[in-house]
Amino acid sequence: MWHTDVLGTIGNTPLVRLNKVIPEGLPCPVLAKVELFNPGGSVKDRIGVTMIDAAERAGKLKPGGTIIECTSGNTGAGLAIAAAVKGYRCIFTTTDKQSQEKVDVLRAFGAEVIVCPNNVAPEDPRSYYSVAARLNQEIPNSFHMNQYDNPANAVAHVETTGPELWEQTEGRITHFIAGAGTGGTISGTTKFLKSKNPTLKTVGVDPFGSVYASYWRTREFDEGEIYPYFTEGVGEDMIAGNMDFDLVDDYVQVTDIDALQTTRRLAREEGLFVGGSCGMALAGANQWLDAHRGELTEDDVVVVLLPDSGFRYLSKLYDDAWMQNHGFLERSAALDADQILSMSKTQRPGVISVTPTATLAEAIGEMAAQGISQIPVIEDERVVGSLTETVILNKLIAEPEARDQPVSEIMSAPFPVIPRTMHLEQLSGYLEQGPGAVLVHDAGDEHYQILTKSDLIDALMHVR
């Protein structure tokens, strides 16, 4: 059996029992609804196709039309996938808070992306909400999906997510725990589940800095609750039309540090490579379950919805330097260049180099003999240039006869020269730039040792 197109693969995501990242001694299973298995990597694939189908039926989206939406990234991907299949143009607005990976994914699907400032009010003309609304007015044959107020958002979960959870748990689900942004996931899923089991409890999880938890408690909009936070794609600074607070039985709040550290634990301890809103949902679930463990029995079944994949957060929460710089991760022990060299699998007494007068063919021969992919150019104990496989390959493709030219006519800028005491964090910055290698200066003489990204990886694999 096969699907007629990729849209047929949306939904029916797995339910996975969590074993290591939940409070000890709970009498009941805690299951994760793992939405990264959708084709676009998130739960928002469900609403993308549903909202487009609804707009087509209503005559609001016509052939050759343009889809406009403000998105934190995941809804945009869901819309872009469906648009690619159905032949629509997409223009998305997002905020500068979102990871670059999210923007790159949208552009990979052929969408146009406009990045707007995050720290402005929703009604500000610069906000991603306002820019999307303006574009809808300016562009003929366009339709603003407006996931926040579009009822098809919640309908997608009434029709898919809720029924899947009911079937997968054989009707045994008693607790549903999820974060909320537009409100469609938590409201639509809960609406279906409570139609089957009115005693089911839904617990909302909110980041500090969002208004939802406060609004649920008081039904008053408190601007004092709003402040910037790092966890992406969840919480709001306004009340979305799809958010039905009457369906939620309790609300908890989670800090950025708990959300992001729990996300990393999910990857390292459960093998679930998910995004920050997933860690936030689980951190909130753990908080609530620990506080209410006396009410739980072995007949209960708890489901936590994990909305997306970790691949869109590689440059942020999965990057140690980013986490450390924002205070979410303790800095590593004072690992320096000297220690990294000593831990490297490649042990050489000194740097392998060539002179500027050597031919490119001679340099290639030396690199092949030593099994290295980059080599410094040294003259009179002074570093004057560098060669890498990439530079050599590009040169030979353009000029095959270049193999007989002297290295001085081909070489790139010298590798940076660093002291042996340079700390890991600063060193990694050097390795991320240019050819990905540095020369470590030997104290007391003019000899060098080369240190590459591979050396750094080798060292970090042995650090506990």
Short mmCIF file of C-alpha atoms in Angstrom, two decimals:
data_model
loop_
_atom_site.label_atom_id
_atom_site.label_comp_id
_atom_site.label_asym_id
_atom_site.label_seq_id
_atom_site.Cartn_x
_atom_site.Cartn_y
_atom_site.Cartn_z
CA MET A 1 0.00 0.00 0.00
CA TRP A 2 1.17 3.52 -0.72
CA HIS A 3 -0.01 7.08 -0.21
CA THR A 4 -1.06 9.19 -3.18
CA ASP A 5 1.06 12.05 -1.82
CA VAL A 6 2.97 13.02 1.33
CA LEU A 7 -0.14 14.46 2.98
CA GLY A 8 -1.36 10.92 3.56
CA THR A 9 1.51 10.36 6.00
CA ILE A 10 0.30 13.02 8.43
CA GLY A 11 -0.92 11.73 11.79
CA ASN A 12 -0.99 8.28 13.38
CA THR A 13 2.16 9.20 15.27
CA PRO A 14 3.44 6.76 17.91
CA LEU A 15 2.72 6.69 21.61
CA VAL A 16 5.90 5.89 23.57
CA ARG A 17 6.22 5.07 27.27
CA LEU A 18 8.66 7.28 29.18
CA ASN A 19 10.90 5.43 31.63
CA LYS A 20 13.75 7.64 32.87
CA VAL A 21 12.71 11.30 32.78
CA ILE A 22 9.61 11.10 34.95
CA PRO A 23 9.22 11.17 38.74
CA GLU A 24 10.11 7.90 40.42
CA GLY A 25 7.45 5.73 42.00
CA LEU A 26 4.44 6.78 39.95
CA PRO A 27 1.78 4.05 39.96
CA CYS A 28 0.74 4.63 36.34
CA PRO A 29 2.41 4.83 32.93
CA VAL A 30 3.38 8.19 31.43
CA LEU A 31 3.22 8.09 27.63
CA ALA A 32 4.56 10.56 25.06
CA LYS A 33 2.66 11.35 21.87
CA VAL A 34 5.66 11.85 19.59
CA GLU A 35 4.68 14.30 16.84
CA LEU A 36 8.12 14.54 15.24
CA PHE A 37 7.09 11.55 13.09
CA ASN A 38 4.87 13.78 10.97
CA PRO A 39 6.44 14.58 7.55
CA GLY A 40 7.17 18.17 8.51
CA GLY A 41 8.46 17.16 11.94
CA SER A 42 5.69 18.60 14.10
CA VAL A 43 2.10 18.43 15.28
CA LYS A 44 1.37 21.50 13.13
CA ASP A 45 1.35 19.37 9.98
CA ARG A 46 -2.13 18.30 11.10
CA ILE A 47 -3.54 21.83 11.01
CA GLY A 48 -1.71 22.90 7.86
CA VAL A 49 -3.62 20.56 5.56
CA THR A 50 -6.89 20.91 7.51
CA MET A 51 -6.89 24.72 7.35
CA ILE A 52 -6.11 24.67 3.62
CA ASP A 53 -8.89 22.14 2.94
CA ALA A 54 -11.35 24.29 4.91
CA ALA A 55 -10.32 27.46 3.05
CA GLU A 56 -10.75 25.69 -0.29
CA ARG A 57 -14.23 24.44 0.63
CA ALA A 58 -15.23 27.95 1.73
CA GLY A 59 -13.97 29.43 -1.54
CA LYS A 60 -11.48 31.63 0.30
CA LEU A 61 -8.42 29.96 -1.23
CA LYS A 62 -8.52 29.73 -5.00
CA PRO A 63 -6.19 28.09 -7.55
CA GLY A 64 -2.95 30.03 -7.92
CA GLY A 65 -3.57 31.81 -4.64
CA THR A 66 -1.11 32.90 -1.98
CA ILE A 67 -1.17 31.57 1.58
CA ILE A 68 -0.11 34.13 4.19
CA GLU A 69 0.54 33.23 7.81
CA CYS A 70 2.37 34.42 10.89
CA THR A 71 4.19 31.45 12.36
CA SER A 72 6.85 30.48 14.86
CA GLY A 73 7.99 27.98 12.23
CA ASN A 74 6.14 24.71 12.64
CA THR A 75 2.72 25.78 11.32
CA GLY A 76 4.52 27.38 8.40
CA ALA A 77 6.18 24.06 7.58
CA GLY A 78 2.84 22.25 7.76
CA LEU A 79 1.25 24.80 5.44
CA ALA A 80 4.24 24.81 3.09
CA ILE A 81 4.13 21.03 2.67
CA ALA A 82 0.43 21.07 1.82
CA ALA A 83 0.91 24.12 -0.42
CA ALA A 84 3.70 22.38 -2.32
CA VAL A 85 1.40 19.44 -3.04
CA LYS A 86 -1.59 21.63 -3.93
CA GLY A 87 0.29 24.32 -5.86
CA TYR A 88 -0.03 27.44 -3.72
CA ARG A 89 2.48 30.20 -3.04
CA CYS A 90 3.37 30.86 0.62
CA ILE A 91 4.51 33.99 2.43
CA PHE A 92 5.26 33.62 6.14
CA THR A 93 6.06 36.15 8.81
CA THR A 94 8.02 35.02 11.85
CA THR A 95 10.00 36.62 14.67
CA ASP A 96 13.69 37.08 15.30
CA LYS A 97 13.26 34.86 18.39
CA GLN A 98 12.93 31.73 16.26
CA SER A 99 15.88 29.54 15.36
CA GLN A 100 17.55 29.96 11.97
CA GLU A 101 16.79 26.31 11.24
CA LYS A 102 13.07 27.08 11.26
CA VAL A 103 13.50 29.87 8.73
CA ASP A 104 15.70 27.64 6.58
CA VAL A 105 13.10 24.85 6.58
CA LEU A 106 10.37 27.22 5.38
CA ARG A 107 12.56 28.50 2.56
CA ALA A 108 13.52 24.94 1.62
CA PHE A 109 9.83 24.28 0.88
CA GLY A 110 9.82 27.33 -1.41
CA ALA A 111 8.16 29.77 0.98
CA GLU A 112 9.04 33.46 1.30
CA VAL A 113 9.89 34.40 4.89
CA ILE A 114 9.79 37.84 6.51
CA VAL A 115 11.48 38.09 9.92
CA CYS A 116 9.89 40.61 12.29
CA PRO A 117 10.92 41.87 15.76
CA ASN A 118 9.72 39.71 18.66
CA ASN A 119 9.60 42.21 21.51
CA VAL A 120 6.75 44.38 20.19
CA ALA A 121 3.05 44.30 21.03
CA PRO A 122 0.78 42.23 18.76
CA GLU A 123 -0.95 45.38 17.50
CA ASP A 124 2.37 47.07 16.63
CA PRO A 125 2.60 47.44 12.82
CA ARG A 126 6.03 45.75 12.95
CA SER A 127 4.74 42.61 14.70
CA TYR A 128 4.53 39.40 12.74
CA TYR A 129 0.77 39.38 13.31
CA SER A 130 0.34 42.87 11.85
CA VAL A 131 2.69 42.33 8.92
CA ALA A 132 0.80 39.18 7.89
CA ALA A 133 -2.53 41.03 8.07
CA ARG A 134 -1.13 43.89 5.97
CA LEU A 135 0.23 41.54 3.31
CA ASN A 136 -3.16 39.88 3.07
CA GLN A 137 -4.68 43.28 2.25
CA GLU A 138 -2.02 44.15 -0.30
CA ILE A 139 -1.65 40.89 -2.26
CA PRO A 140 -4.47 39.92 -4.64
CA ASN A 141 -5.89 36.38 -4.41
CA SER A 142 -4.29 35.80 -1.01
CA PHE A 143 -5.67 34.27 2.16
CA HIS A 144 -4.45 34.83 5.72
CA MET A 145 -4.77 31.46 7.49
CA ASN A 146 -4.70 33.03 10.99
CA GLN A 147 -4.08 29.83 12.94
CA TYR A 148 -4.86 31.65 16.19
CA ASP A 149 -8.53 32.22 15.39
CA ASN A 150 -9.14 29.77 12.53
CA PRO A 151 -11.57 27.11 13.84
CA ALA A 152 -10.12 24.51 11.46
CA ASN A 153 -7.04 24.50 13.72
CA ALA A 154 -8.92 22.94 16.64
CA VAL A 155 -11.03 20.79 14.30
CA ALA A 156 -7.86 19.07 13.07
CA HIS A 157 -7.26 17.75 16.58
CA VAL A 158 -10.90 16.86 17.21
CA GLU A 159 -10.71 14.74 14.06
CA THR A 160 -7.20 13.26 14.39
CA THR A 161 -5.15 13.71 17.57
CA GLY A 162 -7.97 13.01 20.00
CA PRO A 163 -9.24 9.87 18.23
CA GLU A 164 -5.69 8.56 17.87
CA LEU A 165 -5.04 8.87 21.62
CA TRP A 166 -8.35 7.22 22.44
CA GLU A 167 -7.60 4.31 20.12
CA GLN A 168 -3.93 3.96 21.09
CA THR A 169 -4.75 3.78 24.81
CA GLU A 170 -7.82 1.59 24.18
CA GLY A 171 -9.93 4.25 25.88
CA ARG A 172 -7.84 4.18 29.05
CA ILE A 173 -6.36 7.70 28.88
CA THR A 174 -7.19 9.65 32.07
CA HIS A 175 -4.82 12.64 31.89
CA PHE A 176 -3.77 14.75 28.91
CA ILE A 177 -0.91 17.23 29.40
CA ALA A 178 0.21 19.73 26.77
CA GLY A 179 1.49 23.21 26.15
CA ALA A 180 -0.56 25.79 24.27
CA GLY A 181 0.22 28.50 21.75
CA THR A 182 -2.69 28.93 19.36
CA GLY A 183 -4.71 26.66 21.65
CA GLY A 184 -5.80 24.36 18.84
CA THR A 185 -3.92 21.26 19.99
CA ILE A 186 -4.91 21.29 23.66
CA SER A 187 -8.49 22.45 23.01
CA GLY A 188 -9.32 20.22 20.06
CA THR A 189 -7.75 17.10 21.53
CA THR A 190 -9.41 17.65 24.90
CA LYS A 191 -12.80 18.34 23.31
CA PHE A 192 -12.76 14.91 21.68
CA LEU A 193 -11.36 13.05 24.69
CA LYS A 194 -13.85 14.57 27.11
CA SER A 195 -16.67 13.62 24.76
CA LYS A 196 -15.55 10.04 25.39
CA ASN A 197 -14.57 10.42 29.06
CA PRO A 198 -15.93 13.53 30.84
CA THR A 199 -13.76 12.81 33.90
CA LEU A 200 -10.50 13.09 31.92
CA LYS A 201 -8.20 15.79 33.31
CA THR A 202 -6.34 18.15 31.00
CA VAL A 203 -3.35 20.03 32.38
CA GLY A 204 -1.98 23.01 30.47
CA VAL A 205 1.72 23.89 30.65
CA ASP A 206 2.85 27.48 30.13
CA PRO A 207 6.27 29.16 30.06
CA PHE A 208 6.83 31.99 32.52
CA GLY A 209 6.38 35.14 30.43
CA SER A 210 3.15 33.95 28.78
CA VAL A 211 -0.31 35.11 29.88
CA TYR A 212 -2.18 31.80 29.56
CA ALA A 213 -1.66 30.33 33.03
CA SER A 214 -2.57 33.61 34.70
CA TYR A 215 -5.61 34.05 32.46
CA TRP A 216 -6.82 30.52 33.22
CA ARG A 217 -6.73 31.29 36.96
CA THR A 218 -8.32 34.74 36.90
CA ARG A 219 -9.97 35.18 33.47
CA GLU A 220 -8.29 38.55 33.42
CA PHE A 221 -5.62 39.61 30.93
CA ASP A 222 -2.61 40.75 32.94
CA GLU A 223 0.06 42.51 30.88
CA GLY A 224 2.35 42.28 33.91
CA GLU A 225 2.70 38.55 33.21
CA ILE A 226 4.25 39.22 29.79
CA TYR A 227 8.02 39.26 29.39
CA PRO A 228 10.51 37.67 26.98
CA TYR A 229 11.32 33.97 27.26
CA PHE A 230 13.42 31.60 25.16
CA THR A 231 11.21 28.52 24.77
CA GLU A 232 9.84 28.70 21.23
CA GLY A 233 6.42 27.97 19.76
CA VAL A 234 4.41 27.92 22.98
CA GLY A 235 2.67 30.44 25.23
CA GLU A 236 1.28 33.78 24.09
CA ASP A 237 1.16 37.50 24.79
CA MET A 238 -2.49 37.57 23.69
CA ILE A 239 -5.51 35.29 23.96
CA ALA A 240 -5.95 33.15 20.83
CA GLY A 241 -9.47 32.42 19.66
CA ASN A 242 -8.78 28.68 19.52
CA MET A 243 -7.80 28.54 23.20
CA ASP A 244 -10.75 27.17 25.21
CA PHE A 245 -9.76 27.66 28.85
CA ASP A 246 -12.95 25.98 30.08
CA LEU A 247 -11.64 22.64 28.81
CA VAL A 248 -8.46 22.86 30.93
CA ASP A 249 -8.58 21.50 34.49
CA ASP A 250 -5.28 22.83 35.79
CA TYR A 251 -2.32 24.92 34.68
CA VAL A 252 1.37 24.88 35.64
CA GLN A 253 4.24 27.15 34.65
CA VAL A 254 7.78 26.20 33.70
CA THR A 255 11.02 28.20 33.54
CA ASP A 256 13.20 28.26 30.44
CA ILE A 257 16.00 26.44 32.22
CA ASP A 258 13.72 23.56 33.27
CA ALA A 259 12.20 23.36 29.78
CA LEU A 260 15.48 23.30 27.90
CA GLN A 261 17.33 21.00 30.26
CA THR A 262 14.42 18.55 30.24
CA THR A 263 14.48 18.64 26.44
CA ARG A 264 18.12 17.60 26.42
CA ARG A 265 17.37 14.83 28.92
CA LEU A 266 14.71 13.45 26.60
CA ALA A 267 17.33 13.05 23.89
CA ARG A 268 20.07 11.62 26.11
CA GLU A 269 17.98 9.37 28.35
CA GLU A 270 14.96 8.39 26.27
CA GLY A 271 16.38 8.74 22.74
CA LEU A 272 13.69 11.28 21.83
CA PHE A 273 15.26 14.11 19.81
CA VAL A 274 12.62 16.79 20.33
CA GLY A 275 12.22 20.56 20.58
CA GLY A 276 12.10 22.92 23.53
CA SER A 277 8.31 23.04 23.83
CA CYS A 278 8.44 19.26 24.31
CA GLY A 279 10.79 19.61 27.25
CA MET A 280 8.55 22.34 28.62
CA ALA A 281 5.49 20.09 28.39
CA LEU A 282 7.28 17.24 30.14
CA ALA A 283 8.80 19.49 32.82
CA GLY A 284 5.30 20.77 33.56
CA ALA A 285 3.91 17.25 33.53
CA ASN A 286 6.56 16.10 36.01
CA GLN A 287 5.81 19.07 38.24
CA TRP A 288 2.07 18.31 38.23
CA LEU A 289 2.44 14.53 38.60
CA ASP A 290 4.82 14.87 41.52
CA ALA A 291 2.42 17.22 43.29
CA HIS A 292 -0.60 14.99 42.64
CA ARG A 293 0.95 11.53 42.92
CA GLY A 294 -1.35 10.71 45.84
CA GLU A 295 -4.35 11.03 43.52
CA LEU A 296 -2.95 8.68 40.87
CA THR A 297 -3.68 4.95 40.68
CA GLU A 298 -2.39 2.07 38.59
CA ASP A 299 -5.50 2.39 36.41
CA ASP A 300 -4.52 5.88 35.24
CA VAL A 301 -2.85 6.53 31.88
CA VAL A 302 -1.09 9.87 31.43
CA VAL A 303 -0.26 11.23 27.96
CA VAL A 304 2.09 14.15 27.36
CA LEU A 305 2.10 15.63 23.87
CA LEU A 306 5.59 16.31 22.45
CA PRO A 307 4.98 18.72 19.55
CA ASP A 308 8.11 18.71 17.38
CA SER A 309 11.60 17.60 16.41
CA GLY A 310 14.95 18.76 17.76
CA PHE A 311 16.49 19.36 14.35
CA ARG A 312 15.15 22.91 14.29
CA TYR A 313 17.01 23.81 17.48
CA LEU A 314 20.55 22.56 16.79
CA SER A 315 21.99 26.07 16.90
CA LYS A 316 20.29 26.84 20.20
CA LEU A 317 19.26 24.41 22.92
CA TYR A 318 21.43 21.60 21.58
CA ASP A 319 24.48 23.87 21.35
CA ASP A 320 26.45 23.88 24.62
CA ALA A 321 27.94 27.32 24.04
CA TRP A 322 24.50 28.87 23.41
CA MET A 323 23.09 27.17 26.52
CA GLN A 324 26.04 28.29 28.64
CA ASN A 325 25.95 31.86 27.33
CA HIS A 326 22.29 32.14 28.34
CA GLY A 327 22.77 30.56 31.75
CA PHE A 328 20.94 27.31 30.99
CA LEU A 329 23.95 25.02 31.34
CA GLU A 330 26.90 25.00 33.69
CA ARG A 331 30.14 25.74 31.97
CA SER A 332 32.40 22.78 31.35
CA ALA A 333 35.56 22.18 33.29
CA ALA A 334 38.56 24.19 32.16
CA LEU A 335 39.31 22.10 29.09
CA ASP A 336 42.01 23.89 27.11
CA ALA A 337 43.85 23.36 23.83
CA ASP A 338 46.71 21.49 25.50
CA GLN A 339 44.32 18.99 27.12
CA ILE A 340 42.41 18.54 23.87
CA LEU A 341 45.62 17.73 22.00
CA SER A 342 46.62 15.23 24.66
CA MET A 343 43.24 13.49 24.38
CA SER A 344 43.20 13.37 20.58
CA LYS A 345 43.44 10.03 18.82
CA THR A 346 45.87 11.59 16.35
CA GLN A 347 49.20 12.04 18.11
CA ARG A 348 51.92 13.86 16.15
CA PRO A 349 55.19 15.28 17.51
CA GLY A 350 54.77 18.47 15.52
CA VAL A 351 52.87 20.04 12.68
CA ILE A 352 53.19 18.69 9.13
CA SER A 353 53.72 21.63 6.77
CA VAL A 354 54.82 22.67 3.29
CA THR A 355 56.78 25.68 2.07
CA PRO A 356 55.40 28.39 -0.25
CA THR A 357 57.75 27.24 -3.04
CA ALA A 358 56.48 23.63 -3.02
CA THR A 359 54.17 22.72 -5.89
CA LEU A 360 50.52 21.97 -5.30
CA ALA A 361 51.18 18.38 -6.39
CA GLU A 362 53.87 18.04 -3.70
CA ALA A 363 51.48 19.44 -1.09
CA ILE A 364 48.77 17.00 -2.15
CA GLY A 365 51.24 14.13 -1.91
CA GLU A 366 52.27 15.14 1.61
CA MET A 367 48.66 15.45 2.74
CA ALA A 368 47.80 12.04 1.29
CA ALA A 369 50.83 10.41 2.91
CA GLN A 370 49.94 11.84 6.31
CA GLY A 371 46.19 11.29 6.00
CA ILE A 372 45.33 14.94 6.68
CA SER A 373 42.80 17.27 5.06
CA GLN A 374 44.50 20.60 5.79
CA ILE A 375 48.09 21.73 6.02
CA PRO A 376 49.81 24.99 7.05
CA VAL A 377 52.28 26.77 4.82
CA ILE A 378 55.39 27.74 6.81
CA GLU A 379 58.46 29.73 5.71
CA ASP A 380 61.42 30.39 7.99
CA GLU A 381 59.42 29.17 11.01
CA ARG A 382 56.70 31.70 10.20
CA VAL A 383 53.13 30.67 9.28
CA VAL A 384 52.32 32.38 5.98
CA GLY A 385 49.31 30.49 4.61
CA SER A 386 47.19 27.34 4.59
CA LEU A 387 45.81 24.71 2.25
CA THR A 388 42.63 22.67 2.68
CA GLU A 389 41.06 19.93 0.60
CA THR A 390 38.23 22.28 -0.36
CA VAL A 391 40.57 24.98 -1.66
CA ILE A 392 42.64 22.42 -3.57
CA LEU A 393 39.59 20.72 -5.09
CA ASN A 394 38.06 24.00 -6.26
CA LYS A 395 41.35 25.07 -7.78
CA LEU A 396 41.91 21.82 -9.68
CA ILE A 397 38.36 21.80 -11.04
CA ALA A 398 38.84 25.32 -12.37
CA GLU A 399 42.48 24.84 -13.47
CA PRO A 400 43.70 21.22 -13.82
CA GLU A 401 47.19 22.50 -14.65
CA ALA A 402 47.38 24.21 -11.24
CA ARG A 403 49.03 21.07 -9.80
CA ASP A 404 52.35 22.41 -11.09
CA GLN A 405 51.92 25.87 -9.58
CA PRO A 406 53.70 26.88 -6.39
CA VAL A 407 51.66 26.76 -3.20
CA SER A 408 52.19 30.50 -2.72
CA GLU A 409 49.84 31.19 -5.66
CA ILE A 410 47.04 29.02 -4.29
CA MET A 411 47.22 29.13 -0.50
CA SER A 412 44.59 30.74 1.71
CA ALA A 413 45.08 32.85 4.82
CA PRO A 414 47.11 31.27 7.64
CA PHE A 415 45.43 29.17 10.30
CA PRO A 416 44.96 31.13 13.52
CA VAL A 417 47.79 30.60 16.01
CA ILE A 418 46.58 30.13 19.59
CA PRO A 419 48.24 29.47 22.94
CA ARG A 420 47.97 26.09 24.61
CA THR A 421 46.01 27.67 27.46
CA MET A 422 43.09 28.79 25.28
CA HIS A 423 39.80 27.53 26.79
CA LEU A 424 37.36 25.31 24.95
CA GLU A 425 34.69 27.97 24.44
CA GLN A 426 37.01 30.44 22.72
CA LEU A 427 38.72 27.65 20.80
CA SER A 428 35.42 26.35 19.41
CA GLY A 429 34.72 29.82 18.05
CA TYR A 430 37.95 29.73 16.05
CA LEU A 431 37.18 26.25 14.71
CA GLU A 432 33.72 27.32 13.55
CA GLN A 433 35.28 29.93 11.30
CA GLY A 434 37.43 29.54 8.22
CA PRO A 435 39.05 26.17 7.47
CA GLY A 436 38.21 24.56 10.80
CA ALA A 437 41.74 24.24 12.18
CA VAL A 438 44.13 26.21 14.40
CA LEU A 439 47.83 26.01 15.15
CA VAL A 440 48.74 25.56 18.80
CA HIS A 441 51.96 27.28 19.74
CA ASP A 442 54.52 25.25 21.68
CA ALA A 443 55.82 27.33 24.58
CA GLY A 444 59.57 27.91 24.54
CA ASP A 445 60.20 27.36 20.82
CA GLU A 446 58.78 28.08 17.38
CA HIS A 447 57.12 24.72 16.79
CA TYR A 448 53.39 24.23 16.29
CA GLN A 449 50.79 21.51 16.50
CA ILE A 450 47.61 21.53 14.45
CA LEU A 451 44.26 21.13 16.18
CA THR A 452 41.11 20.39 14.13
CA LYS A 453 37.40 19.91 14.67
CA SER A 454 38.00 16.16 14.69
CA ASP A 455 40.46 16.56 17.57
CA LEU A 456 37.87 18.56 19.50
CA ILE A 457 35.16 15.96 18.89
CA ASP A 458 37.52 13.18 20.02
CA ALA A 459 38.24 15.06 23.25
CA LEU A 460 34.61 15.89 24.00
CA MET A 461 33.60 12.26 23.51
CA HIS A 462 35.84 11.38 26.46
CA VAL A 463 34.64 14.18 28.75
CA ARG A 464 32.09 13.18 31.37
#
